[in-house]
Amino acid sequence: MISYNEQTKVFQLDSKSASYVIGIFEGGYILHYYYGAKIPTGEDFSNMYYRGPQASFIPYNVEVRRAGYPCFYPGNAPMEYPTNGAGDFRNSALSILNEDGNTVTDIRYESHKIYAGKPRIEGLPSLYADETSAETLELIALDPYTRARVTLYYTVFKNLDAIVRSVKIENAGDKTFKVDAAASLCLDLPSMDYQWIHLWGQHCQERALSMTKLEHGTQMIGSKRGASGHFHNPFAALATNGTDEQNGEVYAVNLVYSGNFTISAEVDAGCTTRLMAGINDHDFLWEVKPGAAFQTPECVLVYSANGLGEMSRTFHRLYLDHLIPAQWAYTKRPLLINSWEAAYFDFDTDKLIAFAERAKDIGIDMLVMDDGWFGHRDDDYDSLGDWYIYESKLDLKRLTDTVHEMGLKFGIWYEPEMISPDSDLFRAHPDWHIHVPGRPATEGRQQYVIDFSRQDVRDNIFEQMSSVLDNYDIDYVKWDFNRNITEAGSALLDAEHGLEFFHRYMLGLYEFLEKFTKKYPHLLLESCSGGGGRFDAGWLAYSPQVWTSDNTYPIDRCRIQYGTSLCYPASSMGAHVSHKDAICDYNMRGCVAMAGTFGYEMDPRTFTEEEKALVKQQVVNYHKYYDTIHYGDLYRLISPYDGHADRAVWSFVSRDKSKALLTAATFQRTFNQSFWIRMQGLDPEKTYFCAELNLTASGARLMNVGLNFFNQLGWIGTAREFWFEEVK
Ligand code: GLA
């Protein structure tokens, strides 16, 4: 997978069908030569260093010029990990503030290592791989002035066109320096003819698709809210113009990080593009003492030569096999019913037991008690931080015992990173919330974020959670986070280290999650953040599922889940059926939720006999389709974002291609609605039977001729599922 040619000083990283080529150039410059469809090793790259215009305004390196390279300019060469202030005026991946007060940084190749497998990153979420599935290259470079030793990590996967990258910056000198900016990844591409694709959003409209033409200058998405956030997901892609689901070259990045980030694409005068991703360098300055090191989060880089569909399937497979905790990735998750939309804060023991009885009757596996069970919480004005049982409202022992006796599992809601001003914890520790002394602290949903960068704070919350989790039979925790960080500061950080706060918060959170998941490996963790405000690969390393959005209205959900599916697998998308409305029936709600984890968020006591029968059928379908949806491949066939905007069609195909679930949803009343769907991903040689269409057809026919839908989907707010099974 990874080769190094001593003569040409070229590294080639080959994955399933892609090659990534790096060269050590004159003077020790580390250059990026190529990333794309697989090429043979041993090609001549000696002229690849030149990509941009030459002029007196573009500085050069005198020694390299003397060595016989008059056309080498660091500012327009393809740099593998560009640094600040030494000839490259484009955006810098690395900038180090030295003791003299300047940020000039210049790294050159020193050595390298190639080995089987993949290292884990201490203190940060990271992908895992054994020695047969991946190989790693460590490229080590040195800035002789600051004596920053920089290790560029590349793990390449044998069967997936993905590379995981990260960077470590060690202080090998005797003077302290500060990391001012350190991207996880940089990729210099030789063209600007790309679409810039990313997922923007807001509460209840998360991960909407945006595709625009790349222009000169820097296009950037990011977050400085202390969380990846609802507003931009830490995912972006560059796709050659004209890319669709099946065609086009795509370079996609996804940060394995849940905090402040940026992803940018800069087009320079030479019409080349620099794609970069990492921690947001705004409000960031990290001290590295002699002998110490700073490690960036990981970033996943995916290449697809076959459009966005293949890109997504690569991410999905990678995350199932190498990121989501192994004990959950291929373990069937319980079908749950959540109390939130059914009761909000208005519940007691008997009401929840009644929910469980009805839920059991229709085949549900787990009852989740949402917000409102602790402190004295009956609304969202108090008690966050008081993680003890609200005893006058709830008898948790009786509830958990009764629910388990019925054969159901039981889950509970927490918002561990928050504190209400009206809480015992706040009264006892008025300096534990994130704030800047002397300034009023901004509230959000009547609450503050608690300072998870502090060990004492984390220990207190851990103990409080343990005192419930150790004493009651609990199978699942929903971990919520309902506001972002303002007045960022910690009482324990002095002025010299104030700008380390945001990343220290994340390190604290990850340390907590590491300890928590080790102590409670049987607990299924579902992350949440006011709906889908922290849906990122960092969280997926701990929680196999993430609540996708508070918006469960199926027409909106089709768009939200479509966007989310660009990067994240269906098995990670929390999706529930909630109360029906005038437009979308339970059937449509079921079909849309089925493209995620599936569950319910409603009062099961209110079902009519007819609805009960429908729900029972959905539960049967959930079991029938589970493996195909959770472990199969997704094919997006009609986008809810395309010109029609009145329908969405997708399918899941099992890995052995013997089964497929096709789902078609329609949003608007359209007379004589007629359209064709050509299926994808089937085996052309296999014959399939679809009972819903009473059709026997070859995979070749289903994919080439397709299926015609004429008014079959009903008028409005409906969806239908079509199940194809191989006929042997
Ligand atoms: C957030 C979540 C909801 C629910 C509430 C409880 O909004 O997204 O699902 O848990 O908090 O307060």
mmCIF file of C-alpha atoms in Angstrom, residues 207 333 525-529 531-536 539-540 543-549 557 571-575 597:
data_model
loop_
_atom_site.group_PDB
_atom_site.id
_atom_site.type_symbol
_atom_site.label_atom_id
_atom_site.label_comp_id
_atom_site.label_asym_id
_atom_site.label_seq_id
_atom_site.Cartn_x
_atom_site.Cartn_y
_atom_site.Cartn_z
ATOM 1 C CA ARG A 207 -26.996 19.594 7.158
ATOM 2 C CA ARG A 333 -29.547 -1.784 18.567
ATOM 3 C CA LEU A 525 -24.715 6.158 24.070
ATOM 4 C CA GLU A 526 -26.710 8.460 21.776
ATOM 5 C CA SER A 527 -25.286 11.911 21.353
ATOM 6 C CA CYS A 528 -27.562 14.896 20.824
ATOM 7 C CA SER A 529 -27.225 18.660 20.728
ATOM 8 C CA GLY A 531 -31.268 18.053 17.714
ATOM 9 C CA GLY A 532 -28.283 17.565 15.431
ATOM 10 C CA GLY A 533 -25.918 20.310 16.594
ATOM 11 C CA ARG A 534 -22.940 18.026 17.249
ATOM 12 C CA PHE A 535 -23.241 15.377 14.564
ATOM 13 C CA ASP A 536 -19.586 14.710 13.826
ATOM 14 C CA TRP A 539 -18.684 11.855 18.654
ATOM 15 C CA LEU A 540 -19.092 8.732 16.537
ATOM 16 C CA SER A 543 -21.615 7.028 20.464
ATOM 17 C CA PRO A 544 -22.709 4.834 17.578
ATOM 18 C CA GLN A 545 -25.792 6.968 17.047
ATOM 19 C CA VAL A 546 -26.492 10.694 17.104
ATOM 20 C CA TRP A 547 -29.898 12.385 17.226
ATOM 21 C CA THR A 548 -30.133 13.864 13.744
ATOM 22 C CA SER A 549 -32.578 16.715 14.317
ATOM 23 C CA ARG A 557 -36.329 14.995 7.437
ATOM 24 C CA SER A 571 -26.961 3.362 11.404
ATOM 25 C CA SER A 572 -25.638 6.531 13.059
ATOM 26 C CA MET A 573 -28.659 8.736 12.315
ATOM 27 C CA GLY A 574 -31.158 8.901 15.161
ATOM 28 C CA ALA A 575 -34.563 8.933 13.422
ATOM 29 C CA THR A 597 -31.871 4.068 13.572
#
